[in-house]
mmCIF file of C-alpha atoms in Angstrom:
data_model
loop_
_atom_site.group_PDB
_atom_site.id
_atom_site.type_symbol
_atom_site.label_atom_id
_atom_site.label_comp_id
_atom_site.label_asym_id
_atom_site.label_seq_id
_atom_site.Cartn_x
_atom_site.Cartn_y
_atom_site.Cartn_z
ATOM 1 C CA MET A 377 0.000 0.000 0.000
ATOM 2 C CA ARG A 378 1.437 3.394 -0.997
ATOM 3 C CA ARG A 379 0.752 5.326 2.198
ATOM 4 C CA GLY A 380 2.110 8.616 0.882
ATOM 5 C CA THR A 381 -0.580 8.635 -1.804
ATOM 6 C CA VAL A 382 -3.269 7.814 0.731
ATOM 7 C CA LEU A 383 -2.088 10.535 3.116
ATOM 8 C CA ALA A 384 -2.118 13.189 0.421
ATOM 9 C CA ALA A 385 -5.636 12.300 -0.654
ATOM 10 C CA LEU A 386 -6.982 12.112 2.862
ATOM 11 C CA ALA A 387 -5.450 15.384 3.975
ATOM 12 C CA ALA A 388 -7.790 17.156 1.559
ATOM 13 C CA THR A 389 -10.803 15.628 3.279
ATOM 14 C CA ALA A 390 -9.823 16.487 6.848
ATOM 15 C CA ALA A 391 -12.511 19.122 7.091
ATOM 16 C CA VAL A 392 -15.133 16.444 6.502
ATOM 17 C CA LEU A 393 -13.721 13.352 8.115
ATOM 18 C CA THR A 394 -13.006 12.898 11.811
ATOM 19 C CA GLY A 395 -12.114 9.230 11.760
ATOM 20 C CA CYS A 396 -12.828 6.305 9.472
ATOM 21 C CA THR A 397 -15.817 7.813 7.680
ATOM 22 C CA THR A 398 -18.082 10.829 7.560
ATOM 23 C CA PRO A 399 -20.081 11.864 10.629
ATOM 24 C CA GLY A 400 -23.685 10.795 10.763
ATOM 25 C CA GLY A 401 -26.593 9.722 12.883
ATOM 26 C CA PRO A 402 -29.675 11.643 13.917
ATOM 27 C CA ALA A 403 -30.097 13.127 17.365
ATOM 28 C CA ARG A 404 -32.547 11.399 19.636
ATOM 29 C CA SER A 405 -34.918 13.444 21.738
ATOM 30 C CA ALA A 406 -34.978 11.056 24.682
ATOM 31 C CA PRO A 407 -33.150 7.952 25.911
ATOM 32 C CA SER A 408 -34.669 4.678 24.842
ATOM 33 C CA PRO A 409 -36.226 2.579 27.609
ATOM 34 C CA ALA A 410 -34.611 -0.650 28.673
ATOM 35 C CA SER A 411 -36.253 -3.868 27.604
ATOM 36 C CA SER A 412 -35.535 -7.558 27.695
ATOM 37 C CA SER A 413 -36.147 -10.275 25.162
ATOM 38 C CA ALA A 414 -35.247 -13.800 26.134
ATOM 39 C CA GLY A 415 -37.493 -15.646 23.720
ATOM 40 C CA PRO A 416 -41.163 -15.391 22.805
ATOM 41 C CA ALA A 417 -42.422 -15.638 26.411
ATOM 42 C CA ALA A 418 -40.235 -12.911 27.915
ATOM 43 C CA THR A 419 -41.545 -9.393 28.497
ATOM 44 C CA ASP A 420 -39.876 -6.105 29.356
ATOM 45 C CA ARG A 421 -40.801 -4.144 32.445
ATOM 46 C CA SER A 422 -38.560 -1.137 33.124
ATOM 47 C CA PRO A 423 -35.085 0.406 32.972
ATOM 48 C CA ALA A 424 -34.612 -0.558 36.615
ATOM 49 C CA GLY A 425 -34.698 -4.222 35.642
ATOM 50 C CA LEU A 426 -37.876 -5.348 37.384
ATOM 51 C CA ALA A 427 -38.922 -8.967 37.115
ATOM 52 C CA THR A 428 -40.068 -10.312 33.769
ATOM 53 C CA SER A 429 -43.166 -12.447 33.426
ATOM 54 C CA THR A 430 -41.099 -15.456 32.440
ATOM 55 C CA ALA A 431 -37.599 -15.704 33.882
ATOM 56 C CA PRO A 432 -35.092 -16.964 31.284
ATOM 57 C CA SER A 433 -32.656 -19.701 32.129
ATOM 58 C CA PRO A 434 -29.079 -18.493 32.734
ATOM 59 C CA PRO A 435 -26.911 -18.601 29.610
ATOM 60 C CA PRO A 436 -24.238 -21.315 29.576
ATOM 61 C CA PRO A 437 -20.533 -20.519 30.093
ATOM 62 C CA GLY A 438 -18.967 -19.408 26.835
ATOM 63 C CA THR A 439 -22.055 -17.517 25.689
ATOM 64 C CA LEU A 440 -21.166 -14.523 23.543
ATOM 65 C CA LEU A 441 -22.443 -11.046 24.310
ATOM 66 C CA VAL A 442 -22.482 -8.687 21.330
ATOM 67 C CA THR A 443 -23.407 -5.005 21.337
ATOM 68 C CA ASP A 444 -25.918 -4.183 18.621
ATOM 69 C CA PHE A 445 -24.862 -0.705 17.555
ATOM 70 C CA GLY A 446 -27.826 -0.527 15.201
ATOM 71 C CA ALA A 447 -30.503 -1.802 17.597
ATOM 72 C CA ASP A 448 -29.614 -0.428 21.083
ATOM 73 C CA THR A 449 -29.399 -3.957 22.479
ATOM 74 C CA VAL A 450 -26.995 -6.646 23.626
ATOM 75 C CA THR A 451 -27.618 -10.025 22.019
ATOM 76 C CA PHE A 452 -26.797 -13.344 23.719
ATOM 77 C CA VAL A 453 -25.348 -15.969 21.368
ATOM 78 C CA ASP A 454 -24.569 -19.598 22.212
ATOM 79 C CA PRO A 455 -21.941 -20.623 19.643
ATOM 80 C CA ALA A 456 -22.283 -24.290 20.610
ATOM 81 C CA ARG A 457 -25.784 -24.393 19.127
ATOM 82 C CA ARG A 458 -26.604 -24.829 15.497
ATOM 83 C CA ALA A 459 -26.706 -21.611 13.493
ATOM 84 C CA GLY A 460 -30.506 -21.431 13.414
ATOM 85 C CA SER A 461 -30.871 -21.494 17.197
ATOM 86 C CA ALA A 462 -27.696 -19.789 18.407
ATOM 87 C CA VAL A 463 -29.368 -16.512 19.416
ATOM 88 C CA LEU A 464 -30.740 -16.798 22.961
ATOM 89 C CA GLY A 465 -32.331 -13.348 23.139
ATOM 90 C CA SER A 466 -31.518 -9.668 23.560
ATOM 91 C CA VAL A 467 -31.599 -6.985 26.241
ATOM 92 C CA ARG A 468 -32.208 -3.325 25.441
ATOM 93 C CA VAL A 469 -29.385 -1.356 27.038
ATOM 94 C CA GLY A 470 -29.381 2.150 25.563
ATOM 95 C CA THR A 471 -28.620 4.091 22.418
ATOM 96 C CA ALA A 472 -25.837 2.884 20.118
ATOM 97 C CA PRO A 473 -23.977 0.454 22.425
ATOM 98 C CA GLN A 474 -20.312 -0.060 21.605
ATOM 99 C CA GLY A 475 -17.794 -1.432 24.128
ATOM 100 C CA ILE A 476 -18.672 -4.317 26.442
ATOM 101 C CA VAL A 477 -16.908 -6.211 29.206
ATOM 102 C CA ALA A 478 -18.144 -9.177 31.242
ATOM 103 C CA GLY A 479 -17.086 -9.652 34.843
ATOM 104 C CA PRO A 480 -16.492 -13.017 36.539
ATOM 105 C CA ASP A 481 -19.689 -12.571 38.575
ATOM 106 C CA GLY A 482 -21.819 -12.569 35.423
ATOM 107 C CA THR A 483 -22.370 -8.823 35.302
ATOM 108 C CA ALA A 484 -21.872 -7.202 31.915
ATOM 109 C CA TRP A 485 -21.022 -3.529 31.490
ATOM 110 C CA VAL A 486 -21.947 -1.785 28.244
ATOM 111 C CA ALA A 487 -20.869 1.612 26.896
ATOM 112 C CA THR A 488 -23.823 3.401 25.281
ATOM 113 C CA ALA A 489 -24.479 6.956 24.155
ATOM 114 C CA GLU A 490 -26.647 7.470 27.244
ATOM 115 C CA GLY A 491 -24.465 5.983 29.976
ATOM 116 C CA VAL A 492 -22.941 2.702 31.121
ATOM 117 C CA ALA A 493 -25.572 -0.020 31.152
ATOM 118 C CA VAL A 494 -25.337 -2.773 33.764
ATOM 119 C CA VAL A 495 -26.711 -6.143 32.684
ATOM 120 C CA ASP A 496 -27.494 -9.148 34.870
ATOM 121 C CA THR A 497 -26.602 -11.825 32.348
ATOM 122 C CA ALA A 498 -28.233 -14.649 34.310
ATOM 123 C CA ALA A 499 -31.602 -12.872 34.306
ATOM 124 C CA ARG A 500 -30.904 -11.174 30.972
ATOM 125 C CA THR A 501 -32.056 -7.828 32.320
ATOM 126 C CA ARG A 502 -30.592 -4.333 32.447
ATOM 127 C CA THR A 503 -30.387 -3.496 36.133
ATOM 128 C CA ALA A 504 -28.962 0.027 35.941
ATOM 129 C CA LEU A 505 -27.912 2.815 33.609
ATOM 130 C CA ILE A 506 -25.079 4.892 35.040
ATOM 131 C CA PRO A 507 -25.116 8.393 33.507
ATOM 132 C CA TYR A 508 -21.843 9.965 32.481
ATOM 133 C CA ARG A 509 -20.602 12.880 34.517
ATOM 134 C CA THR A 510 -19.234 14.485 31.357
ATOM 135 C CA ARG A 511 -21.552 16.451 29.084
ATOM 136 C CA THR A 512 -21.453 14.870 25.617
ATOM 137 C CA GLY A 513 -24.256 16.744 23.861
ATOM 138 C CA PRO A 514 -27.489 15.302 22.454
ATOM 139 C CA VAL A 515 -27.931 11.535 22.428
ATOM 140 C CA THR A 516 -27.216 10.488 18.858
ATOM 141 C CA THR A 517 -26.354 7.436 16.802
ATOM 142 C CA GLY A 518 -23.616 6.965 14.240
ATOM 143 C CA GLU A 519 -19.882 6.429 14.423
ATOM 144 C CA TYR A 520 -19.159 9.848 15.903
ATOM 145 C CA ARG A 521 -21.849 9.942 18.560
ATOM 146 C CA GLY A 522 -20.917 11.152 22.010
ATOM 147 C CA GLY A 523 -20.763 8.799 24.966
ATOM 148 C CA GLY A 524 -18.934 5.645 25.926
ATOM 149 C CA MET A 525 -16.587 3.790 23.597
ATOM 150 C CA GLY A 526 -13.913 1.579 25.176
ATOM 151 C CA LEU A 527 -14.407 -0.172 28.530
ATOM 152 C CA ALA A 528 -12.208 -2.112 30.941
ATOM 153 C CA LEU A 529 -12.524 -3.586 34.427
ATOM 154 C CA SER A 530 -9.851 -3.374 37.105
ATOM 155 C CA PRO A 531 -8.349 -6.777 38.016
ATOM 156 C CA ASP A 532 -10.262 -6.861 41.304
ATOM 157 C CA GLY A 533 -13.517 -5.780 39.652
ATOM 158 C CA SER A 534 -13.989 -2.788 41.943
ATOM 159 C CA ARG A 535 -13.590 -0.170 39.208
ATOM 160 C CA LEU A 536 -14.855 0.151 35.668
ATOM 161 C CA TYR A 537 -13.036 2.492 33.314
ATOM 162 C CA ALA A 538 -15.070 4.043 30.498
ATOM 163 C CA GLY A 539 -13.610 6.054 27.650
ATOM 164 C CA VAL A 540 -16.144 8.784 26.870
ATOM 165 C CA ASN A 541 -16.166 10.556 23.518
ATOM 166 C CA VAL A 542 -16.962 14.269 23.586
ATOM 167 C CA PRO A 543 -17.688 15.406 20.010
ATOM 168 C CA GLY A 544 -15.399 18.230 18.913
ATOM 169 C CA ARG A 545 -12.870 17.987 21.723
ATOM 170 C CA ASN A 546 -10.744 15.639 23.793
ATOM 171 C CA GLY A 547 -12.330 12.730 25.585
ATOM 172 C CA VAL A 548 -12.576 11.737 29.216
ATOM 173 C CA LEU A 549 -11.914 8.583 31.205
ATOM 174 C CA GLU A 550 -14.741 8.097 33.679
ATOM 175 C CA VAL A 551 -14.080 5.869 36.694
ATOM 176 C CA VAL A 552 -17.087 3.902 37.952
ATOM 177 C CA ASP A 553 -17.348 2.351 41.399
ATOM 178 C CA THR A 554 -18.910 -0.986 40.469
ATOM 179 C CA ALA A 555 -20.437 -1.549 43.918
ATOM 180 C CA ARG A 556 -22.013 1.896 44.174
ATOM 181 C CA ARG A 557 -22.884 1.986 40.459
ATOM 182 C CA SER A 558 -21.785 5.588 40.104
ATOM 183 C CA VAL A 559 -19.010 7.669 38.545
ATOM 184 C CA VAL A 560 -16.431 8.615 41.187
ATOM 185 C CA ALA A 561 -13.763 10.345 39.079
ATOM 186 C CA THR A 562 -13.055 11.789 35.642
ATOM 187 C CA VAL A 563 -9.661 12.133 33.951
ATOM 188 C CA PRO A 564 -8.954 14.004 30.677
ATOM 189 C CA VAL A 565 -7.549 11.811 27.894
ATOM 190 C CA GLY A 566 -7.097 11.876 24.114
ATOM 191 C CA ARG A 567 -9.636 12.440 21.396
ATOM 192 C CA ARG A 568 -12.230 9.694 20.709
ATOM 193 C CA PRO A 569 -11.115 7.076 23.286
ATOM 194 C CA PHE A 570 -11.651 4.041 21.113
ATOM 195 C CA ASP A 571 -10.229 1.507 23.541
ATOM 196 C CA VAL A 572 -9.423 1.196 27.250
ATOM 197 C CA ASP A 573 -7.084 -1.389 28.773
ATOM 198 C CA VAL A 574 -5.652 -2.041 32.233
ATOM 199 C CA SER A 575 -2.247 -3.326 33.321
ATOM 200 C CA ARG A 576 -2.239 -6.740 34.969
ATOM 201 C CA ASP A 577 -1.506 -5.223 38.383
ATOM 202 C CA GLY A 578 -4.226 -2.589 37.966
ATOM 203 C CA ARG A 579 -1.867 0.321 38.574
ATOM 204 C CA GLN A 580 -2.140 1.781 35.087
ATOM 205 C CA VAL A 581 -5.017 2.341 32.662
ATOM 206 C CA TYR A 582 -4.330 2.799 28.947
ATOM 207 C CA VAL A 583 -6.699 4.879 26.825
ATOM 208 C CA THR A 584 -6.260 4.773 23.053
ATOM 209 C CA GLY A 585 -7.062 8.145 21.496
ATOM 210 C CA HIS A 586 -8.100 7.436 17.917
ATOM 211 C CA ASP A 587 -8.191 11.046 16.715
ATOM 212 C CA SER A 588 -5.204 12.239 18.738
ATOM 213 C CA PHE A 589 -2.764 9.521 17.604
ATOM 214 C CA ASP A 590 -1.926 8.526 21.159
ATOM 215 C CA VAL A 591 -2.259 6.375 24.225
ATOM 216 C CA THR A 592 -2.877 8.147 27.526
ATOM 217 C CA VAL A 593 -1.334 6.318 30.477
ATOM 218 C CA VAL A 594 -3.484 6.995 33.534
ATOM 219 C CA ASP A 595 -2.516 6.404 37.146
ATOM 220 C CA PRO A 596 -5.995 5.769 38.604
ATOM 221 C CA ALA A 597 -4.823 6.252 42.189
ATOM 222 C CA ARG A 598 -3.314 9.706 41.583
ATOM 223 C CA ARG A 599 -5.487 10.504 38.554
ATOM 224 C CA SER A 600 -2.371 11.668 36.752
ATOM 225 C CA THR A 601 -1.718 11.151 33.027
ATOM 226 C CA ARG A 602 1.109 10.794 30.531
ATOM 227 C CA ARG A 603 0.616 11.024 26.769
ATOM 228 C CA ILE A 604 2.474 8.719 24.374
ATOM 229 C CA GLU A 605 2.158 9.522 20.683
ATOM 230 C CA VAL A 606 1.668 6.370 18.616
ATOM 231 C CA ALA A 607 1.829 7.324 14.946
ATOM 232 C CA PRO A 608 4.074 5.015 12.907
ATOM 233 C CA TYR A 609 2.962 6.813 9.709
ATOM 234 C CA GLY A 610 3.106 10.262 11.263
ATOM 235 C CA THR A 611 0.138 12.542 11.905
ATOM 236 C CA GLU A 612 -0.258 14.061 8.440
ATOM 237 C CA GLY A 613 -3.918 14.456 7.558
ATOM 238 C CA GLY A 614 -4.958 15.047 11.159
ATOM 239 C CA LEU A 615 -8.573 14.167 11.821
ATOM 240 C CA GLY A 616 -9.016 13.041 8.219
ATOM 241 C CA SER A 617 -6.278 10.425 8.369
ATOM 242 C CA TRP A 618 -7.065 6.723 8.270
ATOM 243 C CA LEU A 619 -3.665 5.862 9.721
ATOM 244 C CA LYS A 620 -4.612 6.201 13.379
ATOM 245 C CA PRO A 621 -4.720 3.809 16.349
ATOM 246 C CA HIS A 622 -7.919 1.929 17.108
ATOM 247 C CA HIS A 623 -7.616 -0.911 19.618
ATOM 248 C CA THR A 624 -4.773 -1.934 21.925
ATOM 249 C CA ALA A 625 -3.753 -5.214 23.558
ATOM 250 C CA VAL A 626 -1.560 -5.581 26.651
ATOM 251 C CA ARG A 627 1.094 -8.254 26.124
ATOM 252 C CA PRO A 628 0.992 -10.696 29.079
ATOM 253 C CA SER A 629 4.728 -11.374 29.181
ATOM 254 C CA ASP A 630 5.958 -7.821 29.783
ATOM 255 C CA GLY A 631 2.989 -5.425 29.774
ATOM 256 C CA ALA A 632 3.921 -3.864 26.425
ATOM 257 C CA LEU A 633 1.079 -2.272 24.462
ATOM 258 C CA LEU A 634 0.431 -3.701 20.994
ATOM 259 C CA LEU A 635 -1.259 -1.491 18.389
ATOM 260 C CA PRO A 636 -1.652 -2.729 14.793
ATOM 261 C CA PHE A 637 -1.771 -0.361 11.820
ATOM 262 C CA GLU A 638 -2.979 -1.170 8.304
ATOM 263 C CA GLY A 639 -1.791 -4.785 8.329
ATOM 264 C CA GLU A 640 1.710 -3.404 7.773
ATOM 265 C CA ARG A 641 3.056 -2.172 11.094
ATOM 266 C CA LEU A 642 2.700 -3.202 14.720
ATOM 267 C CA ALA A 643 3.550 -0.491 17.221
ATOM 268 C CA VAL A 644 5.029 -2.000 20.397
ATOM 269 C CA VAL A 645 4.842 0.578 23.174
ATOM 270 C CA ASP A 646 6.618 0.530 26.528
ATOM 271 C CA PRO A 647 4.064 2.319 28.735
ATOM 272 C CA ASP A 648 6.673 3.195 31.372
ATOM 273 C CA THR A 649 9.288 4.806 29.122
ATOM 274 C CA GLY A 650 7.051 5.854 26.234
ATOM 275 C CA ARG A 651 9.354 4.182 23.742
ATOM 276 C CA VAL A 652 7.640 2.996 20.546
ATOM 277 C CA ARG A 653 9.140 0.233 18.408
ATOM 278 C CA VAL A 654 7.621 -0.817 15.078
ATOM 279 C CA GLU A 655 7.477 -4.388 13.754
ATOM 280 C CA ARG A 656 6.361 -5.566 10.319
ATOM 281 C CA MET A 657 2.914 -7.074 9.697
ATOM 282 C CA THR A 658 1.668 -8.777 6.536
ATOM 283 C CA ALA A 659 -2.135 -8.555 6.116
ATOM 284 C CA ASP A 660 -2.112 -5.235 4.204
ATOM 285 C CA THR A 661 -5.606 -4.171 5.298
ATOM 286 C CA HIS A 662 -7.155 -1.503 7.519
ATOM 287 C CA GLN A 663 -7.191 -2.936 11.068
ATOM 288 C CA HIS A 664 -9.391 -2.384 14.109
ATOM 289 C CA GLY A 665 -10.087 -4.908 16.883
ATOM 290 C CA VAL A 666 -7.406 -6.864 18.745
ATOM 291 C CA THR A 667 -7.124 -9.346 21.568
ATOM 292 C CA VAL A 668 -4.229 -11.325 22.973
ATOM 293 C CA ALA A 669 -4.108 -14.845 24.403
ATOM 294 C CA ALA A 670 -2.323 -15.809 27.608
ATOM 295 C CA ASP A 671 0.600 -17.196 25.581
ATOM 296 C CA GLY A 672 1.062 -13.850 23.811
ATOM 297 C CA THR A 673 -0.571 -14.786 20.509
ATOM 298 C CA LEU A 674 -2.154 -11.674 19.014
ATOM 299 C CA TYR A 675 -5.431 -11.688 17.064
ATOM 300 C CA VAL A 676 -6.079 -8.682 14.819
ATOM 301 C CA VAL A 677 -9.196 -7.874 12.788
ATOM 302 C CA GLY A 678 -8.719 -6.528 9.274
ATOM 303 C CA THR A 679 -11.775 -4.524 8.247
ATOM 304 C CA GLY A 680 -10.985 -4.137 4.556
ATOM 305 C CA PRO A 681 -8.983 -1.993 2.138
ATOM 306 C CA VAL A 682 -8.385 1.722 2.374
ATOM 307 C CA ASP A 683 -7.552 1.676 -1.354
ATOM 308 C CA PRO A 684 -9.244 -1.296 -3.100
ATOM 309 C CA ALA A 685 -6.791 -1.001 -5.982
ATOM 310 C CA GLU A 686 -3.847 -1.746 -3.731
ATOM 311 C CA ASP A 687 -4.983 -3.267 -0.447
ATOM 312 C CA THR A 688 -6.295 -6.627 0.686
ATOM 313 C CA GLY A 689 -9.751 -7.396 2.040
ATOM 314 C CA PRO A 690 -11.051 -8.267 5.518
ATOM 315 C CA SER A 691 -9.128 -10.848 7.498
ATOM 316 C CA LEU A 692 -8.088 -12.168 10.880
ATOM 317 C CA THR A 693 -4.361 -12.129 11.565
ATOM 318 C CA ILE A 694 -3.043 -14.675 14.064
ATOM 319 C CA ARG A 695 0.397 -13.458 15.108
ATOM 320 C CA ARG A 696 2.587 -15.664 17.269
ATOM 321 C CA PRO A 697 4.993 -14.197 19.847
ATOM 322 C CA SER A 698 7.824 -14.996 17.417
ATOM 323 C CA GLY A 699 6.258 -12.616 14.873
ATOM 324 C CA ALA A 700 5.141 -15.406 12.520
ATOM 325 C CA GLU A 701 1.709 -14.620 11.087
ATOM 326 C CA ARG A 702 -1.190 -16.522 9.602
ATOM 327 C CA VAL A 703 -3.727 -14.390 7.736
ATOM 328 C CA ILE A 704 -7.204 -15.870 7.392
ATOM 329 C CA PRO A 705 -9.540 -14.107 4.912
ATOM 330 C CA LEU A 706 -13.014 -13.103 6.092
ATOM 331 C CA ASP A 707 -16.106 -12.326 4.056
ATOM 332 C CA GLY A 708 -17.112 -8.696 4.540
ATOM 333 C CA PRO A 709 -16.069 -5.990 7.040
ATOM 334 C CA HIS A 710 -15.589 -6.881 10.702
ATOM 335 C CA GLU A 711 -14.859 -4.888 13.856
ATOM 336 C CA ASP A 712 -13.785 -6.709 17.035
ATOM 337 C CA VAL A 713 -12.602 -10.130 18.216
ATOM 338 C CA ALA A 714 -12.842 -12.323 21.314
ATOM 339 C CA LEU A 715 -11.453 -15.768 22.123
ATOM 340 C CA SER A 716 -13.081 -18.881 23.546
ATOM 341 C CA ALA A 717 -11.836 -20.031 26.946
ATOM 342 C CA ASP A 718 -9.732 -22.780 25.381
ATOM 343 C CA GLY A 719 -8.284 -20.487 22.705
ATOM 344 C CA ARG A 720 -9.378 -22.780 19.892
ATOM 345 C CA THR A 721 -11.981 -20.398 18.490
ATOM 346 C CA ALA A 722 -12.001 -16.695 17.662
ATOM 347 C CA TYR A 723 -15.288 -14.820 17.347
ATOM 348 C CA VAL A 724 -15.189 -11.775 15.067
ATOM 349 C CA SER A 725 -18.070 -9.277 15.010
ATOM 350 C CA GLY A 726 -19.426 -8.185 11.621
ATOM 351 C CA GLY A 727 -21.063 -4.907 12.586
ATOM 352 C CA PHE A 728 -18.707 -2.403 11.028
ATOM 353 C CA THR A 729 -19.601 1.285 11.560
ATOM 354 C CA ARG A 730 -19.210 2.121 7.863
ATOM 355 C CA ASP A 731 -21.315 0.873 4.967
ATOM 356 C CA GLY A 732 -20.998 -2.835 4.283
ATOM 357 C CA HIS A 733 -21.606 -4.171 7.788
ATOM 358 C CA TRP A 734 -23.483 -7.434 8.204
ATOM 359 C CA ASP A 735 -25.545 -8.790 11.063
ATOM 360 C CA GLY A 736 -23.492 -11.626 12.435
ATOM 361 C CA LEU A 737 -20.215 -13.144 13.551
ATOM 362 C CA SER A 738 -17.422 -15.053 11.869
ATOM 363 C CA VAL A 739 -16.396 -18.093 13.887
ATOM 364 C CA VAL A 740 -12.761 -18.932 13.179
ATOM 365 C CA GLY A 741 -10.951 -22.101 14.165
ATOM 366 C CA THR A 742 -7.601 -20.787 15.372
ATOM 367 C CA ARG A 743 -5.810 -24.071 14.646
ATOM 368 C CA THR A 744 -7.568 -25.150 11.465
ATOM 369 C CA GLY A 745 -8.274 -21.778 9.867
ATOM 370 C CA THR A 746 -11.853 -22.760 9.091
ATOM 371 C CA VAL A 747 -14.439 -19.982 9.022
ATOM 372 C CA THR A 748 -18.194 -20.219 9.533
ATOM 373 C CA ARG A 749 -20.699 -17.372 9.655
ATOM 374 C CA LEU A 750 -23.294 -17.053 12.380
ATOM 375 C CA ALA A 751 -26.251 -14.660 12.164
ATOM 376 C CA ALA A 752 -26.501 -12.560 15.328
ATOM 377 C CA GLY A 753 -27.680 -9.112 16.329
ATOM 378 C CA HIS A 754 -27.850 -5.918 14.303
ATOM 379 C CA ARG A 755 -24.551 -4.283 13.377
ATOM 380 C CA PRO A 756 -22.730 -6.037 16.259
ATOM 381 C CA LEU A 757 -19.586 -4.174 17.312
ATOM 382 C CA GLY A 758 -18.303 -5.081 20.773
ATOM 383 C CA ILE A 759 -18.042 -8.721 21.758
ATOM 384 C CA ALA A 760 -17.310 -10.503 25.027
ATOM 385 C CA VAL A 761 -17.291 -14.130 26.135
ATOM 386 C CA LEU A 762 -19.283 -14.842 29.269
ATOM 387 C CA PRO A 763 -17.035 -16.604 31.798
ATOM 388 C CA GLY A 764 -18.226 -19.697 33.600
ATOM 389 C CA HIS A 765 -18.123 -20.685 37.232
ATOM 390 C CA PRO A 766 -14.799 -22.099 38.510
ATOM 391 C CA GLY A 767 -14.171 -25.464 36.930
ATOM 392 C CA ALA A 768 -16.626 -24.917 34.112
ATOM 393 C CA THR A 769 -15.565 -26.384 30.813
ATOM 394 C CA ALA A 770 -15.329 -24.323 27.678
ATOM 395 C CA PRO A 771 -18.064 -24.771 25.078
ATOM 396 C CA PRO A 772 -17.405 -27.164 22.214
ATOM 397 C CA SER A 773 -15.318 -25.469 19.576
ATOM 398 C CA PRO A 774 -16.837 -25.190 16.120
ATOM 399 C CA ALA A 775 -13.360 -25.205 14.625
ATOM 400 C CA SER A 776 -14.053 -28.463 12.814
ATOM 401 C CA ALA A 777 -17.090 -27.048 10.992
ATOM 402 C CA PRO A 778 -16.931 -26.897 7.192
ATOM 403 C CA PRO A 779 -14.850 -23.964 6.001
ATOM 404 C CA SER A 780 -16.173 -20.976 4.118
ATOM 405 C CA PRO A 781 -15.288 -20.781 0.424
ATOM 406 C CA ALA A 782 -12.360 -18.499 1.268
ATOM 407 C CA GLY A 783 -9.776 -20.641 3.038
ATOM 408 C CA PRO A 784 -6.653 -19.444 4.864
ATOM 409 C CA ARG A 785 -4.274 -17.308 2.839
ATOM 410 C CA PRO A 786 -0.523 -17.698 3.287
ATOM 411 C CA SER A 787 1.120 -14.660 4.824
ATOM 412 C CA ARG A 788 3.504 -12.635 2.715
#
């Protein structure tokens, strides 16, 4: 991909673009009410999560939770079921949900345009909506709406960290006391906080600023910050550039931050020194979501080409700690990725924020490279795997299912 050509073209559109596409989405006059759908018999009662007429059975360990950016809901998906019966139901959480994280106690936290929704996954009910302390303007939809984006839980589960987008200016990290269900602190961070991550010891929070080309390192105890610029292509084009950070993974072995760019470069950031080292990648596609396994294997979602004449289509890159990569083609744009408990399956959400999204997930066998598509939700963006009780076994992996017509592509 000739990045100089892309930068020159995109610089001319900076007045229109503020990220990956043009702004959009109508304002909404009032927050949407919470509702629950756990099958034909279930009924919704109220945002406070009052009892439903028919209580659903708790979802099994390994159930997927996907945020439906286009439907204001979280959908429950059991990947162990056949495709026609995989969807267990949905819970209305708030306008344009994006980031999601599931705690070990079965509580899910969802970043919406209205506030952080709290979902009891066993009852499949929204139990609270925590309003942001930061003013973000009218409640809207679309890629550039104000409100929560990235989310992360502290290791002990006592704090939730929400990256809040404030249209037209820098964002804010809001700190939520998970017991009190309220915001207890706010910290200024970079522009459009796409992703939030936490160090393994909980002493640092990392906020990826998509439109400010940076990661803000936050000390949650002191509420102090340090900015690290992460721009392996430079910052030419400003808000109109495509060559900006999206999602970050924390490498288990040493705590380094891993940020992929364009299927060509992996920025490896030392959060203590601010040093940025760049390694080569091979997928040659615009990249968004990432996750990392306990052994350090990195999984990176390729959403599709910036320039169709030069770039490669959507894919999932599986990058070993040695740097060896396997690039598995996917059909259509995708956004985020999560792993099964046993690491044998990757789940990739298909709800891209630009045109071309599709309503489902790609289920990828991480060892075999097989890909199957699973219908789920409406423009699903964020994805989390519901943990099981101690000793619970992981769900059967669909890695042995018949492959899609596009098989694994050798890396270059």
